[in-house]
């Protein structure tokens, strides 16, 4: 972990999600594993994938908006200036990551590949321990009791 005023995450979270989604697409090109069984209308996949992506985009925009209103940067490589606990952050301590998971899953459904589900577990573990765990430790050091109280009342994910 870094001693700078940042959480020292393993990589920028958007790159992690894009990397895993691209890996799922590459694996699907090498060894196709369709998510939708043969004979099932593709319309359901388009609607369900689209809804997941749309919910992710809306949650993402709301989470980013909270950070902007609080005057704190979104990128994890910059120092946090404020503890954001309102809006979607009152429902989840990590709504932007929840949004990215929704968009990731929606992309996998739209692409009709099981590989996105197979890679979901390692993606979730990397996010939990390589990003969120480091951010939580950083925020606890930075905001102390205020962050501990927030952690006690708001779930990590949902």
PDB file of C-alpha atoms in Angstrom:
ATOM      1  CA  UNK A   1       0.000   0.000   0.000  1.00  0.00           C
ATOM      2  CA  UNK A   2       1.140   3.517  -0.714  1.00  0.00           C
ATOM      3  CA  UNK A   3       1.987   6.085   1.946  1.00  0.00           C
ATOM      4  CA  UNK A   4       0.715   8.922  -0.254  1.00  0.00           C
ATOM      5  CA  UNK A   5      -2.690  10.513   0.266  1.00  0.00           C
ATOM      6  CA  UNK A   6      -4.373   7.992  -2.049  1.00  0.00           C
ATOM      7  CA  UNK A   7      -5.744   4.498  -1.505  1.00  0.00           C
ATOM      8  CA  UNK A   8      -3.054   2.835  -3.627  1.00  0.00           C
ATOM      9  CA  UNK A   9      -5.434   0.634  -5.618  1.00  0.00           C
ATOM     10  CA  UNK A  10      -3.956  -2.002  -7.929  1.00  0.00           C
ATOM     11  CA  UNK A  11      -5.222  -0.285 -11.112  1.00  0.00           C
ATOM     12  CA  UNK A  12      -7.826   2.297 -12.128  1.00  0.00           C
ATOM     13  CA  UNK A  13     -11.201   0.572 -11.647  1.00  0.00           C
ATOM     14  CA  UNK A  14     -12.620   1.482 -15.091  1.00  0.00           C
ATOM     15  CA  UNK A  15      -9.589  -0.174 -16.704  1.00  0.00           C
ATOM     16  CA  UNK A  16     -10.105  -3.277 -14.577  1.00  0.00           C
ATOM     17  CA  UNK A  17     -13.718  -3.612 -15.731  1.00  0.00           C
ATOM     18  CA  UNK A  18     -12.921  -2.917 -19.390  1.00  0.00           C
ATOM     19  CA  UNK A  19      -9.998  -5.356 -19.233  1.00  0.00           C
ATOM     20  CA  UNK A  20     -12.165  -8.159 -17.854  1.00  0.00           C
ATOM     21  CA  UNK A  21     -14.915  -7.485 -20.399  1.00  0.00           C
ATOM     22  CA  UNK A  22     -12.378  -7.529 -23.249  1.00  0.00           C
ATOM     23  CA  UNK A  23     -10.955 -10.770 -21.854  1.00  0.00           C
ATOM     24  CA  UNK A  24     -14.470 -12.263 -21.850  1.00  0.00           C
ATOM     25  CA  UNK A  25     -14.933 -11.213 -25.480  1.00  0.00           C
ATOM     26  CA  UNK A  26     -11.528 -12.661 -26.434  1.00  0.00           C
ATOM     27  CA  UNK A  27     -12.301 -15.961 -24.695  1.00  0.00           C
ATOM     28  CA  UNK A  28     -15.659 -16.033 -26.446  1.00  0.00           C
ATOM     29  CA  UNK A  29     -13.925 -15.566 -29.804  1.00  0.00           C
ATOM     30  CA  UNK A  30     -11.593 -18.487 -29.004  1.00  0.00           C
ATOM     31  CA  UNK A  31     -14.153 -20.777 -27.384  1.00  0.00           C
ATOM     32  CA  UNK A  32     -17.713 -19.520 -27.861  1.00  0.00           C
ATOM     33  CA  UNK A  33     -20.031 -20.226 -24.935  1.00  0.00           C
ATOM     34  CA  UNK A  34     -23.372 -18.566 -25.634  1.00  0.00           C
ATOM     35  CA  UNK A  35     -25.286 -17.360 -22.630  1.00  0.00           C
ATOM     36  CA  UNK A  36     -28.629 -17.698 -24.379  1.00  0.00           C
ATOM     37  CA  UNK A  37     -29.621 -21.270 -25.266  1.00  0.00           C
ATOM     38  CA  UNK A  38     -30.235 -22.024 -28.940  1.00  0.00           C
ATOM     39  CA  UNK A  39     -33.807 -21.307 -29.953  1.00  0.00           C
ATOM     40  CA  UNK A  40     -34.333 -18.541 -27.398  1.00  0.00           C
ATOM     41  CA  UNK A  41     -35.227 -15.238 -28.992  1.00  0.00           C
ATOM     42  CA  UNK A  42     -32.355 -12.729 -28.885  1.00  0.00           C
ATOM     43  CA  UNK A  43     -34.789  -9.942 -28.009  1.00  0.00           C
ATOM     44  CA  UNK A  44     -34.827 -11.009 -24.356  1.00  0.00           C
ATOM     45  CA  UNK A  45     -31.021 -10.781 -24.216  1.00  0.00           C
ATOM     46  CA  UNK A  46     -31.040  -7.346 -25.798  1.00  0.00           C
ATOM     47  CA  UNK A  47     -33.695  -6.050 -23.407  1.00  0.00           C
ATOM     48  CA  UNK A  48     -32.182  -7.555 -20.254  1.00  0.00           C
ATOM     49  CA  UNK A  49     -28.624  -6.566 -21.188  1.00  0.00           C
ATOM     50  CA  UNK A  50     -29.802  -3.107 -22.142  1.00  0.00           C
ATOM     51  CA  UNK A  51     -31.654  -2.663 -18.848  1.00  0.00           C
ATOM     52  CA  UNK A  52     -28.554  -3.701 -16.872  1.00  0.00           C
ATOM     53  CA  UNK A  53     -26.382  -1.255 -18.825  1.00  0.00           C
ATOM     54  CA  UNK A  54     -28.972   1.530 -18.439  1.00  0.00           C
ATOM     55  CA  UNK A  55     -29.283   0.954 -14.671  1.00  0.00           C
ATOM     56  CA  UNK A  56     -25.493   0.979 -14.472  1.00  0.00           C
ATOM     57  CA  UNK A  57     -25.206   4.234 -16.413  1.00  0.00           C
ATOM     58  CA  UNK A  58     -27.852   5.934 -14.258  1.00  0.00           C
ATOM     59  CA  UNK A  59     -26.206   4.760 -11.015  1.00  0.00           C
ATOM     60  CA  UNK A  60     -22.792   5.776 -12.355  1.00  0.00           C
ATOM     61  CA  UNK A  61     -23.980   9.288 -13.231  1.00  0.00           C
ATOM     62  CA  UNK A  62     -25.646   9.702  -9.826  1.00  0.00           C
ATOM     63  CA  UNK A  63     -22.501   8.533  -8.016  1.00  0.00           C
ATOM     64  CA  UNK A  64     -20.211  10.807 -10.030  1.00  0.00           C
ATOM     65  CA  UNK A  65     -22.630  13.690  -9.446  1.00  0.00           C
ATOM     66  CA  UNK A  66     -22.336  13.148  -5.677  1.00  0.00           C
ATOM     67  CA  UNK A  67     -18.547  13.400  -5.900  1.00  0.00           C
ATOM     68  CA  UNK A  68     -18.702  16.533  -8.047  1.00  0.00           C
ATOM     69  CA  UNK A  69     -21.153  18.236  -5.657  1.00  0.00           C
ATOM     70  CA  UNK A  70     -18.919  17.326  -2.701  1.00  0.00           C
ATOM     71  CA  UNK A  71     -15.869  18.771  -4.485  1.00  0.00           C
ATOM     72  CA  UNK A  72     -13.888  15.552  -4.286  1.00  0.00           C
ATOM     73  CA  UNK A  73     -12.157  13.862  -7.231  1.00  0.00           C
ATOM     74  CA  UNK A  74     -13.417  10.603  -8.675  1.00  0.00           C
ATOM     75  CA  UNK A  75     -10.075   9.114  -9.806  1.00  0.00           C
ATOM     76  CA  UNK A  76      -8.507   6.921  -7.131  1.00  0.00           C
ATOM     77  CA  UNK A  77      -5.047   8.311  -7.915  1.00  0.00           C
ATOM     78  CA  UNK A  78      -6.084  11.660  -6.394  1.00  0.00           C
ATOM     79  CA  UNK A  79      -6.571  12.506  -2.722  1.00  0.00           C
ATOM     80  CA  UNK A  80     -10.124  12.378  -1.415  1.00  0.00           C
ATOM     81  CA  UNK A  81     -11.302  15.749  -0.106  1.00  0.00           C
ATOM     82  CA  UNK A  82     -14.700  14.812   1.344  1.00  0.00           C
ATOM     83  CA  UNK A  83     -16.550  11.802   2.672  1.00  0.00           C
ATOM     84  CA  UNK A  84     -19.619  11.376   0.438  1.00  0.00           C
ATOM     85  CA  UNK A  85     -22.536   9.773   2.293  1.00  0.00           C
ATOM     86  CA  UNK A  86     -25.706  11.128   0.643  1.00  0.00           C
ATOM     87  CA  UNK A  87     -27.740  10.256  -2.426  1.00  0.00           C
ATOM     88  CA  UNK A  88     -26.827   6.847  -3.866  1.00  0.00           C
ATOM     89  CA  UNK A  89     -23.937   6.758  -1.394  1.00  0.00           C
ATOM     90  CA  UNK A  90     -26.539   6.439   1.380  1.00  0.00           C
ATOM     91  CA  UNK A  91     -27.613   3.118  -0.182  1.00  0.00           C
ATOM     92  CA  UNK A  92     -24.174   1.714  -1.014  1.00  0.00           C
ATOM     93  CA  UNK A  93     -20.661   2.740  -0.046  1.00  0.00           C
ATOM     94  CA  UNK A  94     -19.573   1.865  -3.585  1.00  0.00           C
ATOM     95  CA  UNK A  95     -22.393   2.812  -5.967  1.00  0.00           C
ATOM     96  CA  UNK A  96     -19.994   3.671  -8.789  1.00  0.00           C
ATOM     97  CA  UNK A  97     -18.520   0.167  -8.624  1.00  0.00           C
ATOM     98  CA  UNK A  98     -22.017  -1.336  -8.385  1.00  0.00           C
ATOM     99  CA  UNK A  99     -22.762   0.633 -11.561  1.00  0.00           C
ATOM    100  CA  UNK A 100     -19.657  -0.749 -13.250  1.00  0.00           C
ATOM    101  CA  UNK A 101     -20.670  -4.303 -12.284  1.00  0.00           C
ATOM    102  CA  UNK A 102     -24.139  -3.700 -13.780  1.00  0.00           C
ATOM    103  CA  UNK A 103     -22.625  -2.359 -17.001  1.00  0.00           C
ATOM    104  CA  UNK A 104     -20.147  -5.260 -17.129  1.00  0.00           C
ATOM    105  CA  UNK A 105     -22.901  -7.859 -16.702  1.00  0.00           C
ATOM    106  CA  UNK A 106     -25.108  -6.026 -19.198  1.00  0.00           C
ATOM    107  CA  UNK A 107     -22.279  -6.037 -21.725  1.00  0.00           C
ATOM    108  CA  UNK A 108     -21.852  -9.773 -21.243  1.00  0.00           C
ATOM    109  CA  UNK A 109     -25.579 -10.381 -21.717  1.00  0.00           C
ATOM    110  CA  UNK A 110     -25.621  -8.170 -24.820  1.00  0.00           C
ATOM    111  CA  UNK A 111     -22.613 -10.055 -26.206  1.00  0.00           C
ATOM    112  CA  UNK A 112     -24.322 -13.357 -25.327  1.00  0.00           C
ATOM    113  CA  UNK A 113     -21.252 -14.840 -23.663  1.00  0.00           C
ATOM    114  CA  UNK A 114     -20.977 -17.037 -20.572  1.00  0.00           C
ATOM    115  CA  UNK A 115     -17.355 -15.922 -20.276  1.00  0.00           C
ATOM    116  CA  UNK A 116     -18.457 -12.654 -18.667  1.00  0.00           C
ATOM    117  CA  UNK A 117     -20.072 -14.705 -15.891  1.00  0.00           C
ATOM    118  CA  UNK A 118     -17.038 -16.984 -15.567  1.00  0.00           C
ATOM    119  CA  UNK A 119     -14.776 -13.943 -15.168  1.00  0.00           C
ATOM    120  CA  UNK A 120     -17.199 -12.229 -12.770  1.00  0.00           C
ATOM    121  CA  UNK A 121     -15.788 -14.029  -9.726  1.00  0.00           C
ATOM    122  CA  UNK A 122     -12.128 -13.075 -10.295  1.00  0.00           C
ATOM    123  CA  UNK A 123     -13.265  -9.564 -11.213  1.00  0.00           C
ATOM    124  CA  UNK A 124     -15.261  -9.284  -7.984  1.00  0.00           C
ATOM    125  CA  UNK A 125     -12.332 -10.605  -5.919  1.00  0.00           C
ATOM    126  CA  UNK A 126      -9.891  -8.187  -7.539  1.00  0.00           C
ATOM    127  CA  UNK A 127     -12.262  -5.278  -6.952  1.00  0.00           C
ATOM    128  CA  UNK A 128     -12.947  -6.312  -3.354  1.00  0.00           C
ATOM    129  CA  UNK A 129      -9.332  -6.818  -2.297  1.00  0.00           C
ATOM    130  CA  UNK A 130      -7.294  -4.794  -4.795  1.00  0.00           C
ATOM    131  CA  UNK A 131      -9.517  -1.722  -4.857  1.00  0.00           C
ATOM    132  CA  UNK A 132     -12.324  -1.532  -2.280  1.00  0.00           C
ATOM    133  CA  UNK A 133     -10.325  -2.967   0.630  1.00  0.00           C
ATOM    134  CA  UNK A 134      -7.551  -0.465   0.001  1.00  0.00           C
ATOM    135  CA  UNK A 135     -10.023   2.391  -0.353  1.00  0.00           C
ATOM    136  CA  UNK A 136     -11.757   1.435   2.897  1.00  0.00           C
ATOM    137  CA  UNK A 137      -8.468   1.366   4.816  1.00  0.00           C
ATOM    138  CA  UNK A 138      -7.508   4.732   3.283  1.00  0.00           C
ATOM    139  CA  UNK A 139     -10.862   6.353   4.123  1.00  0.00           C
ATOM    140  CA  UNK A 140     -10.720   5.016   7.668  1.00  0.00           C
ATOM    141  CA  UNK A 141      -7.242   6.534   8.136  1.00  0.00           C
ATOM    142  CA  UNK A 142      -8.339   9.807   6.570  1.00  0.00           C
ATOM    143  CA  UNK A 143     -11.809  10.277   8.110  1.00  0.00           C
ATOM    144  CA  UNK A 144     -11.607   8.090  11.240  1.00  0.00           C
ATOM    145  CA  UNK A 145     -14.808   7.831  13.264  1.00  0.00           C
ATOM    146  CA  UNK A 146     -16.924   9.543  10.591  1.00  0.00           C
ATOM    147  CA  UNK A 147     -16.035   6.801   8.110  1.00  0.00           C
ATOM    148  CA  UNK A 148     -16.463   4.029  10.690  1.00  0.00           C
ATOM    149  CA  UNK A 149     -19.978   5.337  11.458  1.00  0.00           C
ATOM    150  CA  UNK A 150     -20.766   5.455   7.726  1.00  0.00           C
ATOM    151  CA  UNK A 151     -19.479   1.871   7.342  1.00  0.00           C
ATOM    152  CA  UNK A 152     -21.697   0.761  10.227  1.00  0.00           C
ATOM    153  CA  UNK A 153     -24.901   2.113   8.644  1.00  0.00           C
ATOM    154  CA  UNK A 154     -24.374   1.677   4.877  1.00  0.00           C
ATOM    155  CA  UNK A 155     -23.575  -1.660   3.197  1.00  0.00           C
ATOM    156  CA  UNK A 156     -20.466  -2.048   1.061  1.00  0.00           C
ATOM    157  CA  UNK A 157     -22.419  -3.031  -2.051  1.00  0.00           C
ATOM    158  CA  UNK A 158     -26.212  -3.008  -1.645  1.00  0.00           C
TER     159      UNK A 158
END
